[in-house]
Structure formats: C-alpha cells, structure tokens
Amino acid sequence: MGTSVETMEFQTETRQLLRLVIHSMYSNKDIFLRELISNASDALDKLRLESLSDSSLEVDASDLHIALAVDKDARTLTVRDNGIGMSRDDIVELIGTIAKSGTASLLEKAKEAEDAVAAQSLIGQFGVGFYSAFMVADKVTLRTRRADSDSGTQWESDGEGTYAIQTVDALPV
C-alpha cells in the first residue's frame, strides 16, 4: 500500500494549539463532528467551484456528498466526502503546519477569551476545527486524494507531537 511512512513533527505552535483544543477549548466534545462535517462541506464547495472555473479538471460534480460510517467493533467513525481533496503538500502545509492559518493569533485570542463559548467561536475563524477530533480519538487518520491526482496521501497522528504521512493508492474518487 503506497510508499514508506515518513514521520514528521508538528510545529511548536501546532502542538500548543492541539493541547488547547483537546483540553480546554471545547465544552461539548460532540462539536468535533460538526467541525469535520463542516470541513467536508467546504471540500465539496471547493470542488464545485474549481470544476466551474478550471475546464481541465475532469470531475463529476453532480453527486457531491458526505457520508458517515460507524464501526462499533473497531470503535471508529469515518467521515467521507467526495470533494476537492488535498495533495501531500497541502496536508503538510495545512494540517502539520497551521501557523499559516493564524495559530499564534488564535492562541493569544483564546487565552484572552473569558469563557468557553467565546473560545469556541474562534475555531471557525482560524480553520482549526479538524483538531477537535483529538478530543474523542486516540488516533486520527486522514486519507485524501486531490481531485486532479491519481495517488493519495494518508496522514495519521495521535495528537501528541508527531504525525506519519505516506502516499497511498486506490483511494475512491
């Protein structure tokens, strides 16, 4: 299945943000599902827009959807969409290095927030809702393939400071 696994470290700001999100930002742990569905919805919107503006992108945007699958025995929840997807470089830049989305500003504003509701409202503004999955999961696995690519990428982490990334084949369209 794909190439060798590369282990990389989160940036310092990312590790600080993960601790903040996991341990204090959310008062309701169920919010992780809303955040993941919101991200999936954004991926659908991005594919729709790119398919309209880039004629070289050969995709079928007529059946865009989000699916949830629960495996009680394995104790997993899968959120799957058929949106734009991400390349390996996108993942490293956006998931492993969230300083680009204003991490330092988020950390400062979250420290200043007087209550959990105020802190929660910051999440959407800074695009870090993905990390809320670590509140309920021992391990998070992201498998994605950019719409204009044949190979995909798997990203996996326990949220403790490192993540593993590798190229994978045979991801669904």
Coordinates of C-alpha atoms in Angstrom, one line a residue:
M1 CA 0.0 0.0 0.0
G2 CA 1.9 3.0 -1.2
T3 CA 5.3 4.2 -0.2
S4 CA 7.2 4.2 3.0
V5 CA 5.9 6.2 6.0
E6 CA 7.6 9.5 6.9
T7 CA 7.3 10.7 10.5
M8 CA 7.2 14.5 10.9
E9 CA 6.8 16.8 13.9
F10 CA 4.1 19.4 14.4
Q11 CA 5.4 22.9 14.6
T12 CA 5.6 24.3 18.2
E13 CA 2.5 26.4 17.7
T14 CA 0.6 23.4 16.4
R15 CA 1.5 21.4 19.5
Q16 CA 0.3 24.2 21.7
L17 CA -2.9 24.6 19.8
L18 CA -3.6 20.8 19.9
R19 CA -3.2 20.9 23.7
L20 CA -5.6 23.9 23.9
V21 CA -8.2 22.3 21.7
I22 CA -8.0 18.9 23.3
H23 CA -8.0 20.0 26.9
S24 CA -9.9 23.3 27.2
M25 CA -11.3 25.0 24.1
Y26 CA -14.5 23.0 23.7
S27 CA -17.0 22.4 26.5
N28 CA -19.0 20.0 24.4
K29 CA -16.9 17.2 22.9
D30 CA -19.6 16.4 20.3
I31 CA -18.6 19.5 18.5
F32 CA -15.9 17.6 16.7
L33 CA -18.5 16.0 14.4
R34 CA -19.9 19.4 13.4
E35 CA -16.3 20.6 12.6
L36 CA -15.5 17.5 10.5
I37 CA -18.8 17.8 8.5
S38 CA -18.1 21.5 8.0
N39 CA -14.7 20.7 6.6
A40 CA -16.2 18.1 4.3
S41 CA -18.8 20.6 3.1
D42 CA -16.1 23.1 2.4
A43 CA -14.3 20.4 0.3
L44 CA -17.5 19.9 -1.7
D45 CA -17.9 23.6 -2.3
K46 CA -14.2 23.9 -3.4
L47 CA -14.6 21.1 -5.9
R48 CA -17.8 22.6 -7.3
L49 CA -16.1 26.0 -7.7
E50 CA -12.9 24.6 -9.3
S51 CA -14.9 22.4 -11.7
L52 CA -16.7 25.6 -12.9
S53 CA -13.5 27.7 -13.2
D54 CA -11.0 25.1 -14.4
S55 CA -12.1 23.2 -17.6
S56 CA -9.0 20.9 -17.4
L57 CA -10.3 19.5 -14.1
E58 CA -12.2 16.4 -15.2
V59 CA -14.6 15.6 -12.3
D60 CA -18.3 14.8 -11.9
A61 CA -19.7 17.5 -9.5
S62 CA -23.3 16.3 -10.0
D63 CA -23.3 13.9 -7.0
L64 CA -21.3 15.6 -4.2
H65 CA -22.0 14.1 -0.8
I66 CA -20.8 13.5 2.7
A67 CA -21.2 10.0 4.3
L68 CA -20.8 8.9 7.9
A69 CA -19.8 5.3 8.7
V70 CA -19.7 3.8 12.2
D71 CA -17.8 0.6 13.0
K72 CA -18.8 -0.2 16.6
D73 CA -16.4 -3.2 16.8
A74 CA -13.4 -1.2 15.7
R75 CA -14.7 1.9 17.6
T76 CA -14.2 4.1 14.6
L77 CA -16.2 6.9 12.9
T78 CA -15.4 7.7 9.3
V79 CA -16.4 11.0 7.7
R80 CA -16.1 10.7 3.9
D81 CA -16.7 13.2 1.2
N82 CA -16.0 13.3 -2.5
G83 CA -14.8 16.9 -2.6
I84 CA -11.6 18.5 -3.8
G85 CA -9.3 16.5 -1.6
M86 CA -5.7 17.5 -0.7
S87 CA -2.3 16.8 -2.1
R88 CA 0.6 15.7 0.1
D89 CA 1.9 19.2 0.0
D90 CA -1.5 20.6 1.0
I91 CA -1.6 18.3 4.0
V92 CA 1.9 19.1 5.2
E93 CA 1.2 22.9 4.9
L94 CA -2.4 22.9 6.2
I95 CA -2.5 20.1 8.7
G96 CA 1.0 19.8 10.0
T97 CA 1.8 23.5 9.9
I98 CA -1.3 25.5 10.9
A99 CA 0.7 28.7 11.6
K100 CA -0.4 29.8 8.2
S101 CA -4.0 29.9 9.4
G102 CA -3.2 32.2 12.2
T103 CA -2.2 29.8 15.0
A104 CA -0.3 32.4 17.0
S105 CA -3.3 34.8 16.8
L106 CA -5.7 32.1 17.8
L107 CA -3.7 31.0 20.8
E108 CA -3.5 34.6 22.0
K109 CA -7.2 35.3 21.5
A110 CA -8.2 32.0 23.1
K111 CA -6.1 32.9 26.2
E112 CA -7.9 36.2 26.3
A113 CA -11.4 34.7 25.9
E114 CA -13.3 34.8 29.2
D115 CA -15.4 31.7 28.7
A116 CA -15.6 28.5 26.7
V117 CA -18.3 29.9 24.4
A118 CA -16.1 32.8 23.4
A119 CA -13.2 30.5 22.8
Q120 CA -15.4 28.1 20.7
S121 CA -16.4 30.9 18.4
L122 CA -12.7 31.4 17.5
I123 CA -12.4 27.9 16.0
G124 CA -14.2 28.6 12.7
Q125 CA -12.4 31.9 12.2
F126 CA -9.0 30.2 12.3
G127 CA -9.8 26.9 10.5
V128 CA -8.6 24.6 13.2
G129 CA -11.8 22.6 13.8
F130 CA -10.1 19.5 12.3
Y131 CA -8.1 19.2 15.5
S132 CA -11.2 18.8 17.7
A133 CA -11.2 15.2 16.6
F134 CA -8.4 14.6 19.0
M135 CA -10.8 15.3 21.9
V136 CA -12.5 12.0 21.3
A137 CA -10.0 9.9 19.3
D138 CA -6.8 8.1 20.3
K139 CA -5.7 8.3 16.7
V140 CA -6.9 10.4 13.7
T141 CA -6.3 9.1 10.2
L142 CA -6.8 11.4 7.2
R143 CA -6.9 9.7 3.8
T144 CA -7.3 12.0 0.8
R145 CA -6.7 12.4 -2.9
R146 CA -6.7 15.7 -4.7
A147 CA -9.3 15.6 -7.5
D148 CA -6.7 16.1 -10.2
S149 CA -4.3 13.4 -8.9
D150 CA -4.1 9.6 -9.3
S151 CA -2.4 8.9 -6.0
G152 CA -3.5 9.9 -2.5
T153 CA -2.0 10.6 0.9
Q154 CA -2.5 9.2 4.3
W155 CA -1.9 11.3 7.4
E156 CA -2.1 9.9 10.8
S157 CA -1.4 11.1 14.3
D158 CA -2.2 10.6 18.0
G159 CA -2.0 14.4 18.5
E160 CA 1.0 14.2 20.8
G161 CA 3.6 16.0 18.6
T162 CA 4.3 13.9 15.5
Y163 CA 2.4 12.7 12.5
A164 CA 3.0 10.0 9.9
I165 CA 2.5 10.6 6.3
Q166 CA 2.7 8.4 3.2
T167 CA 1.5 8.1 -0.3
V168 CA -1.4 5.6 -0.9
D169 CA -3.0 4.2 -3.9
A170 CA -6.6 3.1 -4.7
L171 CA -8.4 5.9 -2.9
P172 CA -12.0 6.4 -4.1
V173 CA -13.0 9.2 -6.4

